[in-house]
Tab-separated table of C-alpha atoms and ligand atoms in Angstrom:
chain	number	residue	atom	x	y	z
R	1	UNK	CA	-3.003	-26.929	13.404
R	2	UNK	CA	-4.036	-26.413	9.763
R	3	UNK	CA	-1.650	-28.183	7.152
R	4	UNK	CA	-1.033	-27.991	3.480
R	5	UNK	CA	-0.256	-31.181	1.520
R	6	UNK	CA	2.109	-31.529	-1.368
R	7	UNK	CA	1.855	-34.735	-3.451
R	8	UNK	CA	4.417	-35.425	-5.965
R	9	UNK	CA	5.812	-38.511	-7.438
R	10	UNK	CA	4.203	-40.809	-4.888
R	11	UNK	CA	5.428	-38.682	-2.026
R	12	UNK	CA	3.122	-36.902	0.322
R	13	UNK	CA	4.461	-34.018	2.433
R	14	UNK	CA	2.403	-32.218	5.197
R	15	UNK	CA	3.506	-28.624	5.767
R	16	UNK	CA	2.228	-26.430	8.620
R	17	UNK	CA	0.280	-23.353	7.956
R	18	UNK	CA	1.591	-20.326	9.762
R	19	UNK	CA	-0.837	-17.552	10.624
R	20	UNK	CA	0.083	-14.012	11.511
R	21	UNK	CA	-1.636	-11.797	13.980
R	22	UNK	CA	-3.536	-10.038	11.156
R	23	UNK	CA	-4.772	-13.397	9.813
R	24	UNK	CA	-2.416	-13.565	6.849
R	25	UNK	CA	-1.222	-17.082	6.170
R	26	UNK	CA	1.887	-18.935	4.914
R	27	UNK	CA	2.969	-22.428	4.114
R	28	UNK	CA	6.065	-23.361	6.078
R	29	UNK	CA	8.150	-25.092	3.610
R	30	UNK	CA	11.311	-25.346	5.841
R	31	UNK	CA	11.333	-29.187	5.554
R	32	UNK	CA	10.745	-29.264	1.915
R	33	UNK	CA	14.181	-29.934	0.706
R	34	UNK	CA	14.998	-32.291	3.460
R	35	UNK	CA	11.994	-34.440	2.726
R	36	UNK	CA	11.761	-34.184	-1.100
R	37	UNK	CA	15.087	-32.978	-2.391
R	38	UNK	CA	13.249	-30.145	-4.158
R	39	UNK	CA	13.306	-26.384	-3.596
R	40	UNK	CA	10.711	-23.699	-4.541
R	41	UNK	CA	11.351	-21.233	-7.353
R	42	UNK	CA	10.078	-17.711	-6.940
R	43	UNK	CA	12.022	-15.153	-8.976
R	44	UNK	CA	11.851	-11.702	-7.421
R	45	UNK	CA	10.420	-13.325	-4.179
R	46	UNK	CA	6.825	-12.522	-5.139
R	47	UNK	CA	5.352	-15.158	-2.934
R	48	UNK	CA	8.198	-15.729	-0.492
R	49	UNK	CA	8.175	-14.721	3.175
R	50	UNK	CA	11.814	-14.265	4.333
R	51	UNK	CA	10.884	-13.833	8.164
R	52	UNK	CA	8.305	-13.330	10.698
R	53	UNK	CA	8.333	-9.759	11.899
R	54	UNK	CA	6.378	-7.669	14.486
R	55	UNK	CA	7.505	-4.335	13.255
R	56	UNK	CA	5.375	-3.227	10.271
R	57	UNK	CA	1.992	-4.449	8.966
R	58	UNK	CA	0.923	-3.726	5.311
R	59	UNK	CA	-2.451	-4.867	3.840
R	60	UNK	CA	-1.686	-3.958	0.211
R	61	UNK	CA	-5.206	-4.790	-1.036
R	62	UNK	CA	-6.795	-2.398	1.462
R	63	UNK	CA	-4.092	0.252	1.472
R	64	UNK	CA	-3.164	-0.122	5.167
R	65	UNK	CA	0.052	0.573	6.800
R	66	UNK	CA	0.762	0.438	10.432
R	67	UNK	CA	4.193	0.590	12.546
R	68	UNK	CA	3.977	-1.569	15.589
R	69	UNK	CA	0.190	-1.631	15.242
R	70	UNK	CA	-0.221	2.314	14.995
R	71	UNK	CA	-1.848	3.534	11.796
R	72	UNK	CA	0.531	5.553	9.571
R	73	UNK	CA	-1.902	8.565	9.344
R	74	UNK	CA	-2.014	8.869	13.200
R	75	UNK	CA	1.807	8.840	13.310
R	76	UNK	CA	2.116	11.220	10.357
R	77	UNK	CA	-0.130	13.667	12.004
R	78	UNK	CA	0.821	13.489	15.597
R	79	UNK	CA	4.182	11.967	16.207
R	80	UNK	CA	7.719	13.300	16.003
R	81	UNK	CA	10.351	11.388	13.852
R	82	UNK	CA	12.467	10.469	16.857
R	83	UNK	CA	9.391	9.157	18.522
R	84	UNK	CA	8.684	6.900	15.491
R	85	UNK	CA	12.315	5.929	15.291
R	86	UNK	CA	12.113	4.686	18.989
R	87	UNK	CA	8.694	2.991	18.301
R	88	UNK	CA	10.061	0.950	15.420
R	89	UNK	CA	13.427	0.017	17.020
R	90	UNK	CA	12.167	-0.716	20.683
R	91	UNK	CA	8.511	-1.756	20.001
R	92	UNK	CA	6.578	0.926	21.872
R	93	UNK	CA	6.355	4.677	21.975
R	94	UNK	CA	8.739	6.145	24.349
R	95	UNK	CA	7.630	7.555	27.729
R	96	UNK	CA	9.217	10.757	28.900
R	97	UNK	CA	12.294	9.469	30.460
R	98	UNK	CA	12.908	7.101	27.447
R	99	UNK	CA	12.453	9.904	24.937
R	100	UNK	CA	14.776	12.163	26.826
R	101	UNK	CA	17.438	9.508	26.918
R	102	UNK	CA	16.946	8.778	23.307
R	103	UNK	CA	17.083	12.460	22.243
R	104	UNK	CA	20.165	12.978	24.317
R	105	UNK	CA	21.857	10.030	22.578
R	106	UNK	CA	21.070	11.608	19.316
R	107	UNK	CA	22.370	14.901	20.254
R	108	UNK	CA	25.612	13.463	21.763
R	109	UNK	CA	26.252	11.561	18.419
R	110	UNK	CA	25.341	14.289	15.899
R	111	UNK	CA	28.830	15.530	14.941
R	112	UNK	CA	31.002	13.382	12.778
R	113	UNK	CA	34.627	12.787	13.355
R	114	UNK	CA	36.582	15.778	12.139
R	115	UNK	CA	38.965	13.514	10.061
R	116	UNK	CA	35.948	12.290	8.162
R	117	UNK	CA	35.351	15.915	6.888
R	118	UNK	CA	38.427	15.270	4.681
R	119	UNK	CA	36.561	12.409	2.932
R	120	UNK	CA	34.233	14.918	1.437
R	121	UNK	CA	37.148	16.665	-0.384
R	122	UNK	CA	37.748	13.459	-2.215
R	123	UNK	CA	34.397	13.554	-4.030
R	124	UNK	CA	33.985	15.732	-6.902
R	125	UNK	CA	31.188	18.403	-6.346
R	126	UNK	CA	29.131	16.643	-8.881
R	127	UNK	CA	29.200	13.233	-6.991
R	128	UNK	CA	25.690	11.825	-6.461
R	129	UNK	CA	24.937	12.322	-2.780
R	130	UNK	CA	23.606	8.651	-2.565
R	131	UNK	CA	27.239	7.492	-3.479
R	132	UNK	CA	28.590	9.888	-0.746
R	133	UNK	CA	25.971	8.714	1.755
R	134	UNK	CA	26.856	5.039	1.293
R	135	UNK	CA	30.548	5.540	1.409
R	136	UNK	CA	30.398	7.774	4.594
R	137	UNK	CA	27.957	5.323	6.406
R	138	UNK	CA	30.296	2.437	5.723
R	139	UNK	CA	33.230	4.615	6.899
R	140	UNK	CA	31.672	5.060	10.188
R	141	UNK	CA	32.600	1.490	11.022
R	142	UNK	CA	36.190	2.496	11.018
R	143	UNK	CA	35.600	5.736	13.243
R	144	UNK	CA	33.142	4.318	15.747
R	145	UNK	CA	34.617	0.788	16.241
R	146	UNK	CA	33.940	0.651	19.983
R	147	UNK	CA	30.249	1.038	19.256
R	148	UNK	CA	30.003	-2.520	18.037
R	149	UNK	CA	31.338	-5.849	19.268
R	150	UNK	CA	30.443	-9.268	17.925
R	151	UNK	CA	27.937	-9.526	20.749
R	152	UNK	CA	25.931	-6.444	19.800
R	153	UNK	CA	23.673	-6.898	22.764
R	154	UNK	CA	26.433	-5.846	25.205
R	155	UNK	CA	24.991	-2.402	25.434
R	156	UNK	CA	26.543	-1.000	22.412
R	157	UNK	CA	23.609	-1.442	20.024
R	158	UNK	CA	21.768	1.515	21.505
R	159	UNK	CA	24.722	3.705	20.850
R	160	UNK	CA	25.241	2.406	17.297
R	161	UNK	CA	21.618	2.992	16.446
R	162	UNK	CA	21.596	6.477	17.734
R	163	UNK	CA	24.984	7.268	16.186
R	164	UNK	CA	23.613	6.205	12.721
R	165	UNK	CA	20.201	8.028	12.956
R	166	UNK	CA	21.963	11.220	14.082
R	167	UNK	CA	25.079	11.260	11.959
R	168	UNK	CA	23.348	10.250	8.665
R	169	UNK	CA	21.591	13.655	8.873
R	170	UNK	CA	24.874	15.384	9.295
R	171	UNK	CA	26.534	13.449	6.579
R	172	UNK	CA	23.649	14.281	4.225
R	173	UNK	CA	23.747	18.069	4.938
R	174	UNK	CA	27.575	18.147	4.622
R	175	UNK	CA	27.439	16.415	1.296
R	176	UNK	CA	24.986	19.158	-0.009
R	177	UNK	CA	27.263	21.942	1.469
R	178	UNK	CA	30.255	20.341	-0.277
R	179	UNK	CA	28.228	20.168	-3.550
R	180	UNK	CA	27.482	23.939	-3.530
R	181	UNK	CA	31.069	24.861	-2.258
R	182	UNK	CA	29.870	26.192	1.109
R	183	UNK	CA	31.485	25.566	4.604
R	184	UNK	CA	29.700	22.894	6.520
R	185	UNK	CA	27.401	23.883	9.474
R	186	UNK	CA	27.736	22.007	12.752
R	187	UNK	CA	24.558	20.630	14.323
R	188	UNK	CA	22.964	22.538	17.222
R	189	UNK	CA	22.136	20.773	20.404
R	190	UNK	CA	18.854	22.603	21.033
R	191	UNK	CA	17.222	21.753	17.719
R	192	UNK	CA	14.820	18.872	17.005
R	193	UNK	CA	15.647	16.293	14.384
R	194	UNK	CA	14.232	17.800	11.239
R	195	UNK	CA	15.024	21.367	12.229
R	196	UNK	CA	18.602	20.483	12.899
R	197	UNK	CA	18.898	18.948	9.354
R	198	UNK	CA	17.306	21.945	7.762
R	199	UNK	CA	19.635	24.284	9.848
R	200	UNK	CA	22.817	22.370	8.543
R	201	UNK	CA	21.439	22.411	5.056
R	202	UNK	CA	20.454	26.009	4.758
R	203	UNK	CA	22.261	28.203	7.323
R	204	UNK	CA	25.238	30.101	6.114
R	205	UNK	CA	27.362	33.098	7.329
R	206	UNK	CA	25.568	35.364	4.803
R	207	UNK	CA	22.036	33.972	4.862
R	208	UNK	CA	21.061	32.813	8.366
R	209	UNK	CA	18.616	29.910	8.405
R	210	UNK	CA	15.100	31.077	9.466
R	211	UNK	CA	13.014	28.341	11.067
R	212	UNK	CA	9.688	27.720	9.890
R	213	UNK	CA	7.555	25.236	11.983
R	214	UNK	CA	5.352	24.195	8.991
R	215	UNK	CA	8.305	23.423	6.857
R	216	UNK	CA	9.947	21.550	9.717
R	217	UNK	CA	6.698	19.522	10.244
R	218	UNK	CA	6.454	18.786	6.657
R	219	UNK	CA	9.940	17.248	6.651
R	220	UNK	CA	9.122	15.241	9.894
R	221	UNK	CA	5.980	13.966	8.215
R	222	UNK	CA	7.877	12.839	5.108
R	223	UNK	CA	10.584	11.012	7.223
R	224	UNK	CA	7.835	9.373	9.249
R	225	UNK	CA	6.093	8.183	6.106
R	226	UNK	CA	9.398	6.584	4.948
R	227	UNK	CA	10.398	5.179	8.263
R	228	UNK	CA	9.657	1.397	7.586
R	229	UNK	CA	7.958	-0.680	4.899
R	230	UNK	CA	8.657	-4.362	6.039
R	231	UNK	CA	10.664	-6.663	3.640
R	232	UNK	CA	11.282	-4.079	0.820
R	233	UNK	CA	14.329	-4.516	-1.435
R	234	UNK	CA	16.650	-2.310	0.750
R	235	UNK	CA	15.519	-3.704	4.061
R	236	UNK	CA	15.863	-7.244	2.727
R	237	UNK	CA	19.401	-6.274	1.660
R	238	UNK	CA	20.188	-5.070	5.229
R	239	UNK	CA	18.845	-8.398	6.714
R	240	UNK	CA	20.776	-10.428	4.232
R	241	UNK	CA	24.026	-8.632	4.831
R	242	UNK	CA	23.502	-8.479	8.534
R	243	UNK	CA	22.708	-12.274	8.582
R	244	UNK	CA	26.414	-12.850	7.895
R	245	UNK	CA	27.021	-11.029	11.215
R	246	UNK	CA	28.420	-7.985	9.285
R	247	UNK	CA	28.225	-4.958	11.547
R	248	UNK	CA	25.225	-2.589	11.484
R	249	UNK	CA	27.083	0.148	9.540
R	250	UNK	CA	28.043	-2.165	6.760
R	251	UNK	CA	24.526	-3.677	6.677
R	252	UNK	CA	22.985	-0.061	6.413
R	253	UNK	CA	25.398	0.797	3.817
R	254	UNK	CA	24.273	-2.028	1.627
R	255	UNK	CA	20.674	-1.156	2.219
R	256	UNK	CA	21.407	2.541	1.184
R	257	UNK	CA	22.869	1.132	-2.082
R	258	UNK	CA	19.780	-1.012	-2.765
R	259	UNK	CA	17.524	1.901	-1.992
R	260	UNK	CA	19.338	4.142	-4.620
R	261	UNK	CA	17.763	2.161	-7.657
R	262	UNK	CA	15.084	3.867	-9.615
R	263	UNK	CA	12.628	0.946	-9.290
R	264	UNK	CA	12.843	1.482	-5.470
R	265	UNK	CA	13.910	4.750	-3.392
R	266	UNK	CA	15.473	6.273	-6.494
R	267	UNK	CA	12.059	6.626	-8.069
R	268	UNK	CA	11.523	10.018	-6.295
R	269	UNK	CA	14.295	11.615	-8.286
R	270	UNK	CA	12.969	9.903	-11.458
R	271	UNK	CA	9.451	11.236	-10.894
R	272	UNK	CA	10.527	14.874	-10.869
R	273	UNK	CA	12.827	14.326	-13.822
R	274	UNK	CA	9.916	12.738	-15.560
R	275	UNK	CA	7.498	15.668	-14.717
R	276	UNK	CA	10.135	18.205	-15.709
R	277	UNK	CA	10.669	16.363	-19.071
R	278	UNK	CA	6.965	16.447	-19.762
R	279	UNK	CA	6.857	20.210	-19.108
R	280	UNK	CA	10.012	21.035	-21.017
R	281	UNK	CA	9.399	18.864	-24.089
R	282	UNK	CA	5.681	19.681	-24.139
R	283	UNK	CA	4.831	15.928	-24.083
R	284	UNK	CA	1.046	15.473	-23.627
R	285	UNK	CA	-0.297	13.340	-20.693
R	286	UNK	CA	-1.653	10.830	-23.217
R	287	UNK	CA	1.795	10.547	-24.916
R	288	UNK	CA	3.257	9.751	-21.575
R	289	UNK	CA	0.596	7.136	-20.646
R	290	UNK	CA	1.108	5.568	-23.992
R	291	UNK	CA	4.944	5.263	-23.549
R	292	UNK	CA	4.408	3.786	-20.138
R	293	UNK	CA	2.028	1.190	-21.675
R	294	UNK	CA	4.335	0.404	-24.615
R	295	UNK	CA	6.090	-2.905	-23.947
R	296	UNK	CA	8.720	-1.965	-26.501
R	297	UNK	CA	9.847	1.127	-24.582
R	298	UNK	CA	11.837	1.064	-21.345
R	299	UNK	CA	9.750	3.927	-20.032
R	300	UNK	CA	7.791	3.374	-16.919
R	301	UNK	CA	5.436	5.769	-15.123
R	302	UNK	CA	7.813	6.442	-12.103
R	303	UNK	CA	6.008	6.795	-8.849
R	304	UNK	CA	3.324	4.328	-10.018
R	305	UNK	CA	2.821	0.617	-9.143
R	306	UNK	CA	3.868	-1.368	-6.186
R	307	UNK	CA	4.829	-4.888	-5.289
R	308	UNK	CA	2.413	-4.911	-2.277
R	309	UNK	CA	-0.104	-2.205	-2.756
R	310	UNK	CA	-2.907	-3.095	-5.129
R	311	UNK	CA	-4.809	-0.033	-4.081
R	312	UNK	CA	-3.834	3.599	-3.345
R	313	UNK	CA	-0.597	3.696	-1.394
R	314	UNK	CA	-1.695	5.344	1.998
R	315	UNK	CA	1.540	7.315	2.137
R	316	UNK	CA	0.882	8.786	-1.347
R	317	UNK	CA	-2.636	9.706	-0.193
R	318	UNK	CA	-1.336	11.569	2.817
R	319	UNK	CA	1.422	13.360	0.877
R	320	UNK	CA	-1.011	14.435	-1.924
R	321	UNK	CA	-3.316	16.002	0.729
R	322	UNK	CA	-0.391	17.526	2.489
R	323	UNK	CA	0.970	19.112	-0.579
R	324	UNK	CA	-2.373	20.641	-1.508
R	325	UNK	CA	-2.796	22.046	2.114
R	326	UNK	CA	0.537	23.478	2.485
R	327	UNK	CA	0.812	24.909	-1.112
R	328	UNK	CA	-2.503	26.684	-0.362
R	329	UNK	CA	-1.323	28.109	2.823
R	330	UNK	CA	1.935	29.438	1.284
R	331	UNK	CA	0.300	30.346	-1.941
R	332	UNK	CA	3.136	28.336	-3.501
R	333	UNK	CA	2.920	27.523	-7.086
R	334	UNK	CA	4.691	24.553	-8.813
R	335	UNK	CA	3.539	23.642	-12.228
R	336	UNK	CA	4.814	20.029	-11.549
R	337	UNK	CA	1.961	19.265	-9.283
R	338	UNK	CA	-0.659	19.987	-11.800
R	339	UNK	CA	1.131	17.827	-14.284
R	340	UNK	CA	1.325	15.100	-11.628
R	341	UNK	CA	-2.383	15.252	-10.797
R	342	UNK	CA	-3.379	15.192	-14.525
R	343	UNK	CA	-1.134	12.257	-14.994
R	344	UNK	CA	-2.557	10.466	-12.033
R	345	UNK	CA	-6.135	11.183	-13.199
R	346	UNK	CA	-5.454	9.861	-16.705
R	347	UNK	CA	-3.576	6.786	-15.436
R	348	UNK	CA	-6.332	5.874	-12.980
R	349	UNK	CA	-8.921	5.896	-15.775
R	350	UNK	CA	-6.750	3.887	-18.228
R	351	UNK	CA	-7.671	0.199	-18.602
R	352	UNK	CA	-3.874	-0.878	-18.491
R	353	UNK	CA	-3.518	0.700	-15.106
R	354	UNK	CA	-6.884	-0.442	-13.773
R	355	UNK	CA	-6.284	-4.084	-14.867
R	356	UNK	CA	-2.897	-4.168	-13.237
R	357	UNK	CA	-3.977	-2.302	-10.131
R	358	UNK	CA	-1.370	0.446	-10.631
R	359	UNK	CA	-1.704	3.470	-8.209
R	360	UNK	CA	0.553	6.250	-7.230
R	361	UNK	CA	3.144	5.101	-4.695
R	362	UNK	CA	4.935	7.147	-1.946
R	363	UNK	CA	7.422	8.465	-4.519
R	364	UNK	CA	4.843	10.141	-6.626
R	365	UNK	CA	4.227	13.257	-4.553
R	366	UNK	CA	7.214	13.175	-2.083
R	367	UNK	CA	9.566	14.943	-4.539
R	368	UNK	CA	7.084	17.704	-4.999
R	369	UNK	CA	7.051	18.351	-1.362
R	370	UNK	CA	10.781	18.124	-0.973
R	371	UNK	CA	11.098	20.701	-3.789
R	372	UNK	CA	8.953	23.073	-1.802
R	373	UNK	CA	11.194	22.461	1.246
R	374	UNK	CA	14.205	23.430	-1.046
R	375	UNK	CA	15.909	20.003	-1.138
R	376	UNK	CA	17.581	19.585	-4.517
R	377	UNK	CA	16.377	16.770	-6.659
R	378	UNK	CA	19.447	14.634	-6.491
R	379	UNK	CA	19.121	14.601	-2.718
R	380	UNK	CA	15.485	13.143	-2.672
R	381	UNK	CA	16.718	9.531	-2.277
R	382	UNK	CA	19.081	10.534	0.419
R	383	UNK	CA	15.978	12.054	2.227
R	384	UNK	CA	14.261	8.703	1.707
R	385	UNK	CA	17.374	6.936	3.225
R	386	UNK	CA	17.386	9.231	6.290
R	387	UNK	CA	13.694	8.469	6.837
R	388	UNK	CA	14.033	4.673	6.246
R	389	UNK	CA	17.049	4.275	8.641
R	390	UNK	CA	15.118	3.553	11.777
R	391	UNK	CA	13.073	0.870	10.115
R	392	UNK	CA	16.342	-0.794	8.640
R	393	UNK	CA	17.872	-0.734	12.184
R	394	UNK	CA	14.813	-2.182	13.664
R	395	UNK	CA	14.673	-4.994	11.102
R	396	UNK	CA	18.434	-5.756	11.719
R	397	UNK	CA	17.883	-5.821	15.508
R	398	UNK	CA	14.790	-8.088	15.220
R	399	UNK	CA	16.793	-10.451	13.078
R	400	UNK	CA	19.732	-10.528	15.619
R	401	UNK	CA	17.329	-10.892	18.466
R	402	UNK	CA	15.931	-14.130	16.999
R	403	UNK	CA	17.929	-17.210	18.268
R	404	UNK	CA	19.635	-18.766	16.473
R	405	UNK	CA	20.580	-16.180	13.797
R	406	UNK	CA	20.269	-17.882	10.434
R	407	UNK	CA	22.440	-16.676	7.514
R	408	UNK	CA	20.441	-15.747	4.512
R	409	UNK	CA	21.296	-17.951	1.553
R	410	UNK	CA	18.802	-18.539	-1.274
R	411	UNK	CA	19.150	-21.511	-3.579
R	412	UNK	CA	18.868	-21.599	-7.473
R	413	UNK	CA	18.028	-23.876	-10.321
R	414	UNK	CA	21.170	-24.163	-12.395
R	415	UNK	CA	20.657	-23.853	-16.129
R	416	UNK	CA	24.229	-23.769	-17.359
R	417	UNK	CA	26.556	-26.133	-19.239
R	418	UNK	CA	26.763	-29.741	-18.160
R	419	UNK	CA	30.185	-31.076	-17.219
R	420	UNK	CA	32.901	-29.988	-19.781
R	421	UNK	CA	36.660	-29.849	-19.568
R	422	UNK	CA	39.211	-27.140	-19.727
R	423	UNK	CA	40.666	-26.757	-23.259
R	424	UNK	CA	44.135	-25.258	-23.775
R	425	UNK	CA	43.972	-21.885	-25.762
R	426	UNK	CA	44.836	-23.398	-29.193
R	427	UNK	CA	42.077	-25.914	-29.065
R	428	UNK	CA	39.380	-23.193	-28.324
R	429	UNK	CA	37.137	-22.081	-31.196
M	1	LIG	N1	4.436	2.002	-15.486
M	1	LIG	C1	4.033	1.209	-16.349
M	1	LIG	N2	3.708	-0.218	-16.306
M	1	LIG	C2	3.875	-0.572	-15.022
M	1	LIG	C3	4.397	0.113	-13.972
M	1	LIG	C4	4.626	1.463	-14.028
M	1	LIG	N3	5.094	2.267	-13.208
M	1	LIG	N4	4.458	-0.684	-12.829
M	1	LIG	C5	4.132	-1.872	-13.191
M	1	LIG	N5	3.785	-1.905	-14.566
M	1	LIG	C6	3.247	-3.031	-15.239
M	1	LIG	C7	4.380	-3.985	-15.666
M	1	LIG	O1	4.779	-3.623	-17.002
M	1	LIG	C8	3.632	-5.278	-15.607
M	1	LIG	O2	2.851	-5.368	-16.819
M	1	LIG	P1	2.608	-6.842	-17.483
M	1	LIG	O3	1.838	-7.713	-16.330
M	1	LIG	O4	1.827	-6.563	-18.641
M	1	LIG	O5	3.923	-7.488	-17.779
M	1	LIG	C9	2.667	-5.194	-14.447
M	1	LIG	O6	2.373	-3.831	-14.262
M	1	LIG	C10	3.227	-5.741	-13.144
M	1	LIG	O7	4.430	-5.085	-12.907
M	1	LIG	P2	5.786	-5.650	-12.291
M	1	LIG	O8	6.948	-4.847	-12.759
M	1	LIG	O9	5.671	-7.079	-12.675
M	1	LIG	O10	5.505	-5.515	-10.825
M	1	LIG	P3	6.536	-5.582	-9.604
M	1	LIG	O11	5.658	-5.932	-8.404
M	1	LIG	O12	7.606	-6.560	-9.981
M	1	LIG	O13	7.254	-4.220	-9.552
M	1	LIG	C11	7.494	-1.917	-9.134
M	1	LIG	C12	6.809	-3.092	-8.691
M	1	LIG	C13	9.035	-2.099	-9.325
M	1	LIG	C14	7.367	-0.754	-8.101
M	1	LIG	C15	6.936	-1.403	-10.480
M	1	LIG	O14	5.551	-1.091	-10.291
M	1	LIG	C16	7.662	-0.144	-11.077
M	1	LIG	O15	8.546	-0.319	-11.783
M	1	LIG	N6	7.174	1.090	-10.771
M	1	LIG	C17	7.910	2.356	-11.186
M	1	LIG	C18	9.042	2.600	-10.297
M	1	LIG	C19	8.608	3.091	-8.955
M	1	LIG	O16	7.774	4.008	-8.844
M	1	LIG	N7	9.262	2.452	-7.922
M	1	LIG	C20	8.970	2.977	-6.544
M	1	LIG	C21	8.205	1.939	-5.741
M	1	LIG	S1	7.838	2.282	-4.259
M	1	LIG	C22	9.249	2.145	-3.333
M	1	LIG	O17	10.078	1.276	-3.592
M	1	LIG	C23	9.555	2.934	-2.355
């Protein structure tokens, strides 16, 4: 076995090299503190692997993304969202019986407890739907208590996973209906995942929802592209919270909160707001690029850059092509896509972006497609959360399947005051 050597202060430590199935390598430092009394320091975990995982493979330098070995472009084109959810959680694409059982669990768990409907009345119509989503998902842990036990493997995990995947969609649609003051629409048992969501969002007694297979496929594709992305900020949050043996609902709620941030899943809302701002205030593309490069300004080019991709994000590539194709088919015009493309072209030619390998990420074009589907801007991150849920669940399960479960607990280098003593109030400066 290959080993790495650390020599410090007369000490010599040999550490095993761990190799993944795609040849990526890590130095196993698990004995470091025990043997040297030192820790590693890696702010933002830029070089730190927190786990071994067999769910998602990313090669950021070459723009590759695979779920359980299957390339993302194949899944985006051919799979249904529920198949991808099954693949991520259980490891393989479902056969016919498995798919039927999984779909029937989703259907059986698609309505939310009627008492939970009253929760929506407590939120002002202006409430951000991500705040509602997090609250409602956490509240599921008080309504579906018999779905989890401390030993989640006692057969309840399957129900809990289906309950979350199905009910998150109902909660999201109800929060939209609440925001526009319309009555909620119950899910229909004969509709597929994406269609059911669109039905609950857009059906009303005066304007019945008219299904459109292209739009439903577009939504499934978006959800599939979001379905997992290994140890990102929100998924790592789910693992960290879950590592204390908190239940799945609580762990997912924490992940949803992490996803909300504009540097992560919240970027899709920010991208559209940025593009709208450029249009409304007649900002030139060059002015926008200059502000993004200006270290004195807090402005960033939202939808650009990624911790792992140092090449074009494969999901952004699929979405850009998808937008062009579907816009043409529907003869749909959106001035924001032209601004986005001009911005992309200018950024990709600019030395600042080239040097730092900053490319469009998944959020750059997803909002433009969500707009076409009719999803309001403040719900974009909710859509991301619906898509990401199977991945979060799969990662939570993988962590719990590992024996023994290890609580996540990073260390720190303390930089505060040395020992000092309590002073009574009148002696303080
Ligand atoms: N606009 C302008 N400059 C950028 C951008 C951007 N979008 N992204 C990175 N940079 C610059 C940084 O200023 C930094 O420059 P420096 O080396 O001169 O200091 C360099 O590129 C490296 O950037 P970091 O912030 O150190 O990279 P990190 O890996 O920590 O952050 C992140 C990645 C958060 C995604 C970042 O690129 C960013 O803020 N992007 C915009 C927000 C966004 O689109 N987020 C969605 C990401 S995808 C997802 O989470 C689903």
